[in-house]
Amino acid sequence: MQLISGKSSRWFIVGMASIFIFSIMLRFWQLGRFNTLVFDEVYYAKFANNYLTKTDFFNAHPPLSQYIIAISIWIGSHLPFGQEVVNNETGSTLAPWTYRWVNALTGSFIPVVVGAIAYQLTRRQSYGFIAALLIALDGLLLVESRYALNNIYLVIFGLLGQLCLIIALQDWQLKQHIWLALAGINFGASAAIKWNGLGFLLSIYLLWIFAWIIEFLAPPKKPDFISPLRNLTQLNLVQFTLNLFFIPIITYSLLWIPHIILNPKYGFLEMQKQIFSYHQRIGSGPDIHPYCAQWFTWPLMLRPVVYFYKNTGLLDKPEPSLPPLPSDIGNPKVNPLIYDVHAMGNPALWWLSAIAILSLVLILINRILDWEKKRKARRNKIVTKAKMKFIPASEMWFLLYLLLNWLANFLPWSKVTRCTFIYHYMGAAVFAILALAWWVDRWLNNRQIHLRVIGITVIFIILSAFIFWMPVYLGLPISPQNWQMRMWFRSWI
């Protein structure tokens, strides 16, 4: 078996490469434009530098993202270019791009990984391309990729774990154990970024349970394409527990060793207790943080987070963190400009994705009711009239995959009492966007012209929204009037 079928069209490879280039250009463009620590860079960039300077510190999250940022700093600071603009806010004299560039590179790969998952599970190149394109047009993934933050690593390790597992579930013979081990390593790495990275692994456990239920109640037929997910029942208990339980635990544990060597105050188990206790002590609400957002508001994007904001009209002296002002602006107090970085998704993409993922719930419920009706008819020896199915059985596995991943990365937050933020939805958002891409792909490949028009219109609206809100993704200078035009709700400010 090949990762991409030998029948793959050249356009698919070119298209995916184009999306990657587009992503990398957006993420690396003026990466050091704000010469300061932006939002939680005050923690992660500082902590990463602390590893390099061997400075003791306490971190309320597992250490892997700080290791990666530390590598980014070490490599970037040893390069003979880009060292003209520097600051001392991490505790060392560094150019801001040095602690950001690996994040930018990592984030550029997420659309490609999502496209690969979509293709592997459906064998539809058009769907893989559309999924990658929509992910590339999300604002929150773009913003998180441009700064030394940790959520982008949580997402990519979780997705890589699932991609490796999907490949392993196909006919790889001797290579299967390698892909299974890689899946476990990536799941462990995602948890070593933040504990909520376990949502990607939780969804696999749920899929495994459902696979056995379906295997018991509805023995497989022989469709043209059998979803790899159905092969979850082909993994024996040793394979499953070793690769998807013990290897993630071992990976997570081993990744703590450098931190504990450099910060010996707490041992491994005590660190887990300290982290848990820290997050239990954090309250919620605007008194704790002005941008706290309740979990159920995330899909509607009711409360984004302002990562950076400067209004030149309110500054009494030049701000060293800002790039040079445009030459034609004149007096910045008379003609003020706003530099704003909003951690927010693409509104059109997120709102349509919320509708798309909820539609999958209705489809799956309808399919379950239909199956139960036929099961009772067979038991009572009643002949039912065959009817055309809207969704083939092989597709139902994929929709179940999307829905369980969305729920596993979203619903556990309902039990969290501490202040939460919209970026905690990033893992779940990927699968909501995949649901929307699934609909768009069906519309574009439909024989009915009006459905094709709908598919094209949806992509056009999402692309237009991405361009419209790009100034607050990239922190471009805009007038107060143009800034206000993009703040559609008071809760966005």
Tab-separated table of C-alpha atoms in Angstrom:
chain	number	residue	atom	x	y	z
A	1	MET	CA	0.000	0.000	0.000
A	2	GLN	CA	1.144	3.562	-0.746
A	3	LEU	CA	0.494	6.700	1.262
A	4	ILE	CA	-1.024	8.207	-1.875
A	5	SER	CA	-2.466	5.973	-4.565
A	6	GLY	CA	-0.490	5.570	-7.739
A	7	LYS	CA	-3.502	6.963	-9.554
A	8	SER	CA	-3.146	10.287	-7.740
A	9	SER	CA	-3.497	13.261	-9.993
A	10	ARG	CA	-0.638	15.669	-10.248
A	11	TRP	CA	-2.962	18.514	-9.285
A	12	PHE	CA	-3.449	16.995	-5.831
A	13	ILE	CA	0.256	17.020	-5.015
A	14	VAL	CA	0.675	20.485	-6.544
A	15	GLY	CA	-2.387	21.720	-4.669
A	16	MET	CA	-1.176	20.442	-1.303
A	17	ALA	CA	2.286	21.898	-1.933
A	18	SER	CA	0.696	25.246	-2.821
A	19	ILE	CA	-1.299	25.261	0.437
A	20	PHE	CA	1.891	24.530	2.379
A	21	ILE	CA	3.758	27.373	0.638
A	22	PHE	CA	0.804	29.715	1.253
A	23	SER	CA	0.782	28.731	4.936
A	24	ILE	CA	4.506	29.135	5.408
A	25	MET	CA	4.522	32.560	3.730
A	26	LEU	CA	1.770	33.880	6.015
A	27	ARG	CA	3.440	32.531	9.124
A	28	PHE	CA	6.962	33.745	8.380
A	29	TRP	CA	6.006	37.165	6.997
A	30	GLN	CA	7.532	39.778	9.346
A	31	LEU	CA	7.681	37.191	12.114
A	32	GLY	CA	9.585	39.562	14.398
A	33	ARG	CA	7.428	42.622	13.746
A	34	PHE	CA	6.514	43.021	17.445
A	35	ASN	CA	9.776	43.278	19.348
A	36	THR	CA	8.391	42.140	22.674
A	37	LEU	CA	6.807	39.132	24.341
A	38	VAL	CA	3.247	38.714	23.046
A	39	PHE	CA	0.584	37.270	25.385
A	40	ASP	CA	1.781	33.958	26.908
A	41	GLU	CA	5.231	34.329	25.394
A	42	VAL	CA	5.917	35.921	28.786
A	43	TYR	CA	5.796	32.324	30.056
A	44	TYR	CA	6.782	29.984	27.253
A	45	ALA	CA	9.595	31.996	25.658
A	46	LYS	CA	10.995	32.838	29.111
A	47	PHE	CA	10.752	29.249	30.296
A	48	ALA	CA	12.442	28.029	27.122
A	49	ASN	CA	15.292	30.465	27.665
A	50	ASN	CA	15.503	29.355	31.290
A	51	TYR	CA	16.401	25.873	30.084
A	52	LEU	CA	19.260	27.346	28.065
A	53	THR	CA	20.495	29.496	30.960
A	54	LYS	CA	19.859	26.716	33.517
A	55	THR	CA	17.574	28.926	35.600
A	56	ASP	CA	15.156	27.267	38.023
A	57	PHE	CA	11.437	27.898	37.454
A	58	PHE	CA	7.992	26.374	37.955
A	59	ASN	CA	5.835	25.615	34.919
A	60	ALA	CA	2.107	24.884	35.204
A	61	HIS	CA	2.182	22.746	32.042
A	62	PRO	CA	4.283	19.796	30.862
A	63	PRO	CA	7.621	20.842	29.355
A	64	LEU	CA	7.758	19.641	25.727
A	65	SER	CA	6.722	22.896	24.023
A	66	GLN	CA	9.364	24.806	26.009
A	67	TYR	CA	12.038	22.301	24.909
A	68	ILE	CA	11.059	22.930	21.280
A	69	ILE	CA	11.090	26.718	21.728
A	70	ALA	CA	14.474	26.420	23.463
A	71	ILE	CA	15.816	24.590	20.397
A	72	SER	CA	14.300	27.351	18.257
A	73	ILE	CA	16.118	30.001	20.325
A	74	TRP	CA	19.433	28.149	20.272
A	75	ILE	CA	19.428	27.648	16.515
A	76	GLY	CA	18.072	31.129	15.728
A	77	SER	CA	20.537	32.944	17.978
A	78	HIS	CA	23.489	31.194	16.298
A	79	LEU	CA	22.508	32.194	12.768
A	80	PRO	CA	24.480	35.088	11.220
A	81	PHE	CA	21.435	37.094	10.142
A	82	GLY	CA	18.292	38.692	11.573
A	83	GLN	CA	19.965	39.835	14.805
A	84	GLU	CA	19.511	43.602	14.302
A	85	VAL	CA	16.275	44.005	16.312
A	86	VAL	CA	16.550	42.446	19.779
A	87	ASN	CA	15.061	42.635	23.267
A	88	ASN	CA	15.976	41.353	26.731
A	89	GLU	CA	12.520	40.275	27.875
A	90	THR	CA	13.291	36.561	28.031
A	91	GLY	CA	16.289	37.223	30.287
A	92	SER	CA	18.724	37.083	27.375
A	93	THR	CA	19.291	39.363	24.396
A	94	LEU	CA	17.307	37.764	21.590
A	95	ALA	CA	15.727	38.694	18.282
A	96	PRO	CA	11.983	37.945	18.572
A	97	TRP	CA	11.924	35.721	15.499
A	98	THR	CA	14.378	33.324	17.172
A	99	TYR	CA	11.766	32.150	19.664
A	100	ARG	CA	8.966	32.085	17.079
A	101	TRP	CA	10.251	30.467	13.902
A	102	VAL	CA	9.796	26.787	14.850
A	103	ASN	CA	6.197	27.546	15.832
A	104	ALA	CA	5.680	29.116	12.403
A	105	LEU	CA	7.214	26.126	10.656
A	106	THR	CA	5.181	23.644	12.711
A	107	GLY	CA	1.932	25.496	12.104
A	108	SER	CA	2.592	25.471	8.354
A	109	PHE	CA	2.419	21.665	8.352
A	110	ILE	CA	-0.988	21.409	10.070
A	111	PRO	CA	-3.053	21.931	6.864
A	112	VAL	CA	-0.987	19.230	5.145
A	113	VAL	CA	-1.435	16.759	8.022
A	114	VAL	CA	-5.189	17.418	8.120
A	115	GLY	CA	-5.377	16.938	4.347
A	116	ALA	CA	-3.484	13.647	4.691
A	117	ILE	CA	-5.934	12.387	7.339
A	118	ALA	CA	-8.907	13.365	5.167
A	119	TYR	CA	-7.418	11.546	2.174
A	120	GLN	CA	-6.403	8.418	4.079
A	121	LEU	CA	-9.895	7.985	5.540
A	122	THR	CA	-11.886	8.651	2.363
A	123	ARG	CA	-9.478	8.139	-0.565
A	124	ARG	CA	-10.889	11.333	-2.085
A	125	GLN	CA	-8.218	13.744	-3.240
A	126	SER	CA	-10.732	16.565	-3.628
A	127	TYR	CA	-11.735	16.211	0.017
A	128	GLY	CA	-8.116	16.129	1.187
A	129	PHE	CA	-7.406	19.332	-0.730
A	130	ILE	CA	-10.534	21.160	0.488
A	131	ALA	CA	-9.857	20.133	4.100
A	132	ALA	CA	-6.279	21.430	3.894
A	133	LEU	CA	-7.448	24.668	2.266
A	134	LEU	CA	-10.054	25.431	4.934
A	135	ILE	CA	-7.578	24.733	7.730
A	136	ALA	CA	-5.113	27.102	6.038
A	137	LEU	CA	-7.815	29.802	6.068
A	138	ASP	CA	-8.366	29.706	9.829
A	139	GLY	CA	-7.296	32.765	11.773
A	140	LEU	CA	-6.676	31.198	15.186
A	141	LEU	CA	-4.307	28.555	13.812
A	142	LEU	CA	-2.459	31.339	11.974
A	143	VAL	CA	-2.132	33.563	15.055
A	144	GLU	CA	-1.030	30.707	17.322
A	145	SER	CA	1.636	29.738	14.763
A	146	ARG	CA	3.250	33.185	14.710
A	147	TYR	CA	4.184	33.393	18.386
A	148	ALA	CA	6.077	31.249	20.895
A	149	LEU	CA	2.972	29.590	22.322
A	150	ASN	CA	2.242	25.919	22.903
A	151	ASN	CA	-1.182	25.080	21.467
A	152	ILE	CA	0.081	24.548	17.925
A	153	TYR	CA	2.277	21.654	19.122
A	154	LEU	CA	-0.605	20.044	20.997
A	155	VAL	CA	-2.665	20.018	17.790
A	156	ILE	CA	0.010	18.715	15.440
A	157	PHE	CA	1.213	15.914	17.733
A	158	GLY	CA	-2.391	14.804	18.318
A	159	LEU	CA	-3.106	14.828	14.587
A	160	LEU	CA	0.137	13.018	13.769
A	161	GLY	CA	-0.769	10.341	16.309
A	162	GLN	CA	-4.077	9.796	14.551
A	163	LEU	CA	-2.508	9.830	11.081
A	164	CYS	CA	0.060	7.198	12.103
A	165	LEU	CA	-2.699	5.033	13.562
A	166	ILE	CA	-4.828	5.337	10.425
A	167	ILE	CA	-1.860	4.246	8.299
A	168	ALA	CA	-1.168	1.352	10.679
A	169	LEU	CA	-4.763	0.146	10.346
A	170	GLN	CA	-4.227	-0.394	6.657
A	171	ASP	CA	-2.297	-3.252	5.092
A	172	TRP	CA	1.255	-2.476	6.156
A	173	GLN	CA	2.282	-5.967	7.273
A	174	LEU	CA	5.725	-5.729	8.942
A	175	LYS	CA	5.630	-1.936	9.031
A	176	GLN	CA	2.421	-1.876	11.043
A	177	HIS	CA	4.151	-2.103	14.415
A	178	ILE	CA	6.333	0.909	13.521
A	179	TRP	CA	3.313	3.067	12.684
A	180	LEU	CA	1.511	1.924	15.831
A	181	ALA	CA	4.524	2.828	17.972
A	182	LEU	CA	4.781	6.232	16.250
A	183	ALA	CA	1.102	6.816	16.973
A	184	GLY	CA	1.669	6.129	20.667
A	185	ILE	CA	4.731	8.388	20.768
A	186	ASN	CA	2.826	11.272	19.186
A	187	PHE	CA	-0.140	10.847	21.522
A	188	GLY	CA	2.267	10.935	24.474
A	189	ALA	CA	3.954	14.029	23.027
A	190	SER	CA	0.592	15.817	22.683
A	191	ALA	CA	-0.127	15.183	26.374
A	192	ALA	CA	3.403	16.440	27.162
A	193	ILE	CA	2.387	19.822	25.727
A	194	LYS	CA	-0.809	20.138	27.781
A	195	TRP	CA	-2.934	17.515	29.453
A	196	ASN	CA	-5.892	18.310	27.196
A	197	GLY	CA	-3.830	16.808	24.375
A	198	LEU	CA	-5.216	13.509	25.693
A	199	GLY	CA	-8.454	14.343	23.864
A	200	PHE	CA	-6.922	13.003	20.639
A	201	LEU	CA	-6.216	9.663	22.318
A	202	LEU	CA	-9.577	9.587	24.107
A	203	SER	CA	-11.332	9.730	20.740
A	204	ILE	CA	-9.412	6.630	19.613
A	205	TYR	CA	-10.542	4.741	22.714
A	206	LEU	CA	-14.135	5.748	21.942
A	207	LEU	CA	-13.761	4.666	18.311
A	208	TRP	CA	-12.344	1.318	19.430
A	209	ILE	CA	-15.369	0.735	21.681
A	210	PHE	CA	-17.780	1.685	18.897
A	211	ALA	CA	-15.896	-0.524	16.427
A	212	TRP	CA	-16.459	-3.555	18.657
A	213	ILE	CA	-20.121	-2.676	19.192
A	214	ILE	CA	-20.652	-2.378	15.440
A	215	GLU	CA	-18.677	-5.583	14.831
A	216	PHE	CA	-20.974	-7.420	17.229
A	217	LEU	CA	-24.285	-5.924	16.096
A	218	ALA	CA	-23.664	-5.376	12.388
A	219	PRO	CA	-21.123	-7.717	10.754
A	220	PRO	CA	-19.360	-5.966	7.851
A	221	LYS	CA	-20.555	-6.285	4.288
A	222	LYS	CA	-18.227	-5.807	1.349
A	223	PRO	CA	-18.466	-2.198	0.147
A	224	ASP	CA	-16.170	-0.761	-2.492
A	225	PHE	CA	-14.127	0.996	0.201
A	226	ILE	CA	-13.773	-0.281	3.767
A	227	SER	CA	-12.799	2.422	6.241
A	228	PRO	CA	-9.453	1.765	7.981
A	229	LEU	CA	-11.221	2.585	11.241
A	230	ARG	CA	-13.184	-0.630	10.994
A	231	ASN	CA	-9.866	-2.456	11.325
A	232	LEU	CA	-9.541	-1.264	14.922
A	233	THR	CA	-11.059	-4.584	15.943
A	234	GLN	CA	-8.216	-6.367	14.137
A	235	LEU	CA	-5.705	-5.060	16.678
A	236	ASN	CA	-5.188	-7.640	19.415
A	237	LEU	CA	-5.273	-6.577	23.033
A	238	VAL	CA	-1.472	-6.621	23.338
A	239	GLN	CA	-1.029	-4.340	20.320
A	240	PHE	CA	-3.705	-1.958	21.518
A	241	THR	CA	-2.562	-1.640	25.125
A	242	LEU	CA	1.148	-1.533	24.305
A	243	ASN	CA	0.951	1.128	21.586
A	244	LEU	CA	-2.029	3.179	22.700
A	245	PHE	CA	-1.666	2.994	26.466
A	246	PHE	CA	1.840	2.128	27.640
A	247	ILE	CA	3.867	3.883	24.908
A	248	PRO	CA	2.020	7.219	25.422
A	249	ILE	CA	2.629	6.943	29.189
A	250	ILE	CA	6.307	6.063	28.706
A	251	THR	CA	6.766	8.900	26.179
A	252	TYR	CA	5.091	11.411	28.487
A	253	SER	CA	7.204	10.290	31.447
A	254	LEU	CA	10.530	10.306	29.599
A	255	LEU	CA	9.917	13.821	28.292
A	256	TRP	CA	9.974	15.097	31.875
A	257	ILE	CA	13.557	13.960	32.515
A	258	PRO	CA	15.393	17.096	31.222
A	259	HIS	CA	13.062	19.372	33.185
A	260	ILE	CA	13.509	17.462	36.435
A	261	ILE	CA	17.299	17.378	36.006
A	262	LEU	CA	17.369	21.166	35.552
A	263	ASN	CA	14.662	21.803	38.187
A	264	PRO	CA	15.196	19.156	40.889
A	265	LYS	CA	12.904	20.730	43.498
A	266	TYR	CA	10.034	18.394	42.560
A	267	GLY	CA	10.173	14.813	41.316
A	268	PHE	CA	7.995	13.458	38.519
A	269	LEU	CA	4.941	12.505	40.568
A	270	GLU	CA	5.134	15.616	42.716
A	271	MET	CA	5.226	17.768	39.564
A	272	GLN	CA	1.965	16.201	38.393
A	273	LYS	CA	0.388	16.993	41.758
A	274	GLN	CA	1.694	20.560	41.669
A	275	ILE	CA	0.306	21.143	38.177
A	276	PHE	CA	-3.088	19.704	39.099
A	277	SER	CA	-3.211	21.776	42.295
A	278	TYR	CA	-2.210	24.946	40.415
A	279	HIS	CA	-5.057	24.650	37.914
A	280	GLN	CA	-7.547	23.803	40.656
A	281	ARG	CA	-6.680	27.048	42.430
A	282	ILE	CA	-7.334	29.215	39.367
A	283	GLY	CA	-10.798	30.719	39.440
A	284	SER	CA	-12.939	31.837	36.535
A	285	GLY	CA	-14.680	34.940	35.300
A	286	PRO	CA	-13.590	38.458	34.282
A	287	ASP	CA	-12.055	39.104	37.708
A	288	ILE	CA	-9.489	36.371	36.986
A	289	HIS	CA	-8.863	37.317	33.347
A	290	PRO	CA	-10.829	39.680	31.081
A	291	TYR	CA	-10.874	37.146	28.244
A	292	CYS	CA	-12.151	34.081	30.091
A	293	ALA	CA	-14.696	32.323	27.870
A	294	GLN	CA	-17.065	29.534	28.894
A	295	TRP	CA	-16.564	26.322	26.941
A	296	PHE	CA	-19.980	26.292	25.257
A	297	THR	CA	-19.353	29.731	23.715
A	298	TRP	CA	-16.248	28.665	21.783
A	299	PRO	CA	-17.896	27.301	18.598
A	300	LEU	CA	-19.767	30.601	18.206
A	301	MET	CA	-16.558	32.555	18.895
A	302	LEU	CA	-18.248	34.894	21.354
A	303	ARG	CA	-15.087	35.846	23.276
A	304	PRO	CA	-11.789	35.923	21.366
A	305	VAL	CA	-8.556	36.957	23.070
A	306	VAL	CA	-6.565	40.119	22.337
A	307	TYR	CA	-2.912	39.030	22.247
A	308	PHE	CA	-1.458	42.459	21.411
A	309	TYR	CA	-2.931	45.960	21.154
A	310	LYS	CA	-1.354	49.370	20.644
A	311	ASN	CA	-3.028	52.602	19.554
A	312	THR	CA	-0.430	55.139	18.360
A	313	GLY	CA	-2.816	57.959	19.202
A	314	LEU	CA	-2.520	57.082	22.873
A	315	LEU	CA	1.275	56.889	22.983
A	316	ASP	CA	3.293	59.770	24.414
A	317	LYS	CA	6.541	58.495	22.946
A	318	PRO	CA	7.624	56.016	20.261
A	319	GLU	CA	6.888	52.418	21.220
A	320	PRO	CA	9.993	50.226	20.710
A	321	SER	CA	7.922	47.071	20.310
A	322	LEU	CA	6.202	48.412	17.170
A	323	PRO	CA	7.587	48.271	13.634
A	324	PRO	CA	8.347	51.617	11.912
A	325	LEU	CA	5.176	53.543	11.121
A	326	PRO	CA	4.190	54.046	7.447
A	327	SER	CA	5.987	57.086	6.021
A	328	ASP	CA	2.781	58.732	4.778
A	329	ILE	CA	0.943	58.645	8.093
A	330	GLY	CA	2.133	62.020	9.371
A	331	ASN	CA	1.604	62.707	13.068
A	332	PRO	CA	0.560	59.386	14.655
A	333	LYS	CA	-1.410	61.207	17.373
A	334	VAL	CA	-3.411	63.124	14.755
A	335	ASN	CA	-3.736	60.140	12.406
A	336	PRO	CA	-3.659	57.217	14.833
A	337	LEU	CA	-3.095	53.621	13.837
A	338	ILE	CA	-4.047	50.490	15.718
A	339	TYR	CA	-1.833	47.408	15.879
A	340	ASP	CA	-4.004	44.547	17.061
A	341	VAL	CA	-3.450	40.768	17.164
A	342	HIS	CA	-6.729	38.982	17.859
A	343	ALA	CA	-6.696	35.281	18.691
A	344	MET	CA	-9.904	34.509	16.849
A	345	GLY	CA	-10.975	32.063	14.221
A	346	ASN	CA	-12.234	32.932	10.777
A	347	PRO	CA	-15.848	33.864	11.693
A	348	ALA	CA	-17.400	32.461	8.513
A	349	LEU	CA	-15.377	29.264	8.812
A	350	TRP	CA	-16.157	28.717	12.504
A	351	TRP	CA	-19.878	29.472	12.307
A	352	LEU	CA	-20.393	27.272	9.248
A	353	SER	CA	-18.271	24.544	10.866
A	354	ALA	CA	-20.453	24.622	13.977
A	355	ILE	CA	-23.506	24.001	11.778
A	356	ALA	CA	-21.660	21.264	9.874
A	357	ILE	CA	-20.592	19.280	12.945
A	358	LEU	CA	-24.094	19.494	14.453
A	359	SER	CA	-25.537	18.214	11.173
A	360	LEU	CA	-23.426	15.077	11.599
A	361	VAL	CA	-25.235	14.395	14.872
A	362	LEU	CA	-28.549	14.418	13.028
A	363	ILE	CA	-27.199	12.182	10.247
A	364	LEU	CA	-25.849	9.618	12.685
A	365	ILE	CA	-29.051	9.597	14.739
A	366	ASN	CA	-31.073	9.071	11.557
A	367	ARG	CA	-28.779	6.223	10.511
A	368	ILE	CA	-29.085	4.525	13.927
A	369	LEU	CA	-32.901	4.780	13.840
A	370	ASP	CA	-32.955	3.391	10.309
A	371	TRP	CA	-30.694	0.495	11.319
A	372	GLU	CA	-32.842	-0.307	14.363
A	373	LYS	CA	-35.990	-0.248	12.219
A	374	LYS	CA	-34.486	-2.738	9.760
A	375	ARG	CA	-33.173	-4.951	12.560
A	376	LYS	CA	-36.664	-5.237	14.038
A	377	ALA	CA	-38.096	-5.928	10.586
A	378	ARG	CA	-35.629	-8.779	10.018
A	379	ARG	CA	-36.401	-10.220	13.451
A	380	ASN	CA	-40.121	-10.153	12.686
A	381	LYS	CA	-39.501	-11.426	9.137
A	382	ILE	CA	-41.025	-8.332	7.611
A	383	VAL	CA	-39.799	-7.436	4.127
A	384	THR	CA	-38.829	-3.760	3.922
A	385	LYS	CA	-38.517	-1.849	0.714
A	386	ALA	CA	-34.923	-1.009	-0.132
A	387	LYS	CA	-34.224	2.664	-0.513
A	388	MET	CA	-31.288	4.737	-1.618
A	389	LYS	CA	-29.055	5.702	1.269
A	390	PHE	CA	-27.911	9.298	1.466
A	391	ILE	CA	-24.637	8.334	3.152
A	392	PRO	CA	-22.848	5.035	2.283
A	393	ALA	CA	-21.701	2.847	5.171
A	394	SER	CA	-18.018	3.571	4.563
A	395	GLU	CA	-18.725	7.284	4.947
A	396	MET	CA	-20.551	6.722	8.213
A	397	TRP	CA	-17.324	5.512	9.791
A	398	PHE	CA	-15.646	8.762	8.833
A	399	LEU	CA	-18.493	10.871	10.179
A	400	LEU	CA	-18.330	8.902	13.424
A	401	TYR	CA	-14.587	9.618	13.529
A	402	LEU	CA	-15.196	13.368	13.140
A	403	LEU	CA	-17.966	13.507	15.703
A	404	LEU	CA	-16.174	11.470	18.386
A	405	ASN	CA	-12.986	13.516	17.945
A	406	TRP	CA	-14.946	16.739	18.232
A	407	LEU	CA	-16.729	15.545	21.365
A	408	ALA	CA	-13.567	14.110	22.968
A	409	ASN	CA	-11.711	17.404	22.515
A	410	PHE	CA	-14.674	19.587	23.493
A	411	LEU	CA	-17.035	18.071	26.071
A	412	PRO	CA	-14.419	17.340	28.800
A	413	TRP	CA	-14.044	21.108	29.184
A	414	SER	CA	-17.572	21.228	30.598
A	415	LYS	CA	-16.130	19.811	33.844
A	416	VAL	CA	-13.267	22.334	34.070
A	417	THR	CA	-13.850	25.057	36.654
A	418	ARG	CA	-10.812	27.249	35.982
A	419	CYS	CA	-10.734	30.178	33.551
A	420	THR	CA	-10.707	28.855	29.985
A	421	PHE	CA	-9.997	30.556	26.674
A	422	ILE	CA	-11.091	30.202	23.093
A	423	TYR	CA	-7.773	28.611	22.099
A	424	HIS	CA	-8.723	25.572	24.197
A	425	TYR	CA	-11.166	24.787	21.361
A	426	MET	CA	-8.418	24.433	18.741
A	427	GLY	CA	-8.282	20.633	18.830
A	428	ALA	CA	-12.055	20.276	18.475
A	429	ALA	CA	-12.218	23.055	15.862
A	430	VAL	CA	-10.068	21.025	13.469
A	431	PHE	CA	-12.726	18.298	13.318
A	432	ALA	CA	-15.580	20.786	12.964
A	433	ILE	CA	-13.728	22.277	9.989
A	434	LEU	CA	-13.236	18.766	8.581
A	435	ALA	CA	-17.007	18.298	8.828
A	436	LEU	CA	-17.605	21.481	6.834
A	437	ALA	CA	-15.009	20.400	4.252
A	438	TRP	CA	-16.887	17.098	3.899
A	439	TRP	CA	-20.084	18.944	3.011
A	440	VAL	CA	-18.301	21.290	0.598
A	441	ASP	CA	-16.651	18.336	-1.144
A	442	ARG	CA	-20.015	16.602	-1.568
A	443	TRP	CA	-21.554	19.746	-2.994
A	444	LEU	CA	-18.723	20.386	-5.441
A	445	ASN	CA	-18.820	16.791	-6.690
A	446	ASN	CA	-22.603	16.699	-7.051
A	447	ARG	CA	-24.248	16.623	-10.477
A	448	GLN	CA	-26.751	19.273	-9.435
A	449	ILE	CA	-25.531	22.697	-10.483
A	450	HIS	CA	-27.111	24.553	-7.562
A	451	LEU	CA	-25.209	22.393	-5.054
A	452	ARG	CA	-21.944	23.099	-6.865
A	453	VAL	CA	-22.747	26.805	-6.680
A	454	ILE	CA	-23.341	26.466	-2.936
A	455	GLY	CA	-19.947	24.763	-2.504
A	456	ILE	CA	-18.122	27.462	-4.471
A	457	THR	CA	-20.005	30.203	-2.588
A	458	VAL	CA	-19.035	28.759	0.809
A	459	ILE	CA	-15.341	28.688	-0.147
A	460	PHE	CA	-15.561	32.250	-1.508
A	461	ILE	CA	-17.220	33.522	1.698
A	462	ILE	CA	-14.571	31.844	3.892
A	463	LEU	CA	-11.724	33.204	1.758
A	464	SER	CA	-13.241	36.707	1.784
A	465	ALA	CA	-13.643	36.599	5.576
A	466	PHE	CA	-10.029	35.491	5.971
A	467	ILE	CA	-8.823	38.435	3.894
A	468	PHE	CA	-11.139	40.864	5.700
A	469	TRP	CA	-9.925	39.896	9.179
A	470	MET	CA	-6.287	39.389	8.152
A	471	PRO	CA	-5.173	42.755	9.639
A	472	VAL	CA	-6.089	41.528	13.132
A	473	TYR	CA	-4.450	38.146	12.523
A	474	LEU	CA	-1.129	39.606	11.374
A	475	GLY	CA	-1.197	42.800	13.448
A	476	LEU	CA	-1.255	45.109	10.428
A	477	PRO	CA	-1.610	48.868	11.094
A	478	ILE	CA	-5.182	50.008	10.466
A	479	SER	CA	-7.183	53.107	11.314
A	480	PRO	CA	-9.536	53.081	14.329
A	481	GLN	CA	-12.458	53.139	11.886
A	482	ASN	CA	-11.231	50.059	10.020
A	483	TRP	CA	-10.487	48.317	13.309
A	484	GLN	CA	-13.991	49.033	14.615
A	485	MET	CA	-15.429	47.691	11.363
A	486	ARG	CA	-13.919	44.299	12.202
A	487	MET	CA	-15.160	44.210	15.793
A	488	TRP	CA	-18.696	42.995	15.097
A	489	PHE	CA	-19.610	42.402	18.746
A	490	ARG	CA	-18.704	44.177	21.977
A	491	SER	CA	-17.534	40.848	23.369
A	492	TRP	CA	-14.816	40.753	20.692
A	493	ILE	CA	-13.103	43.855	22.104
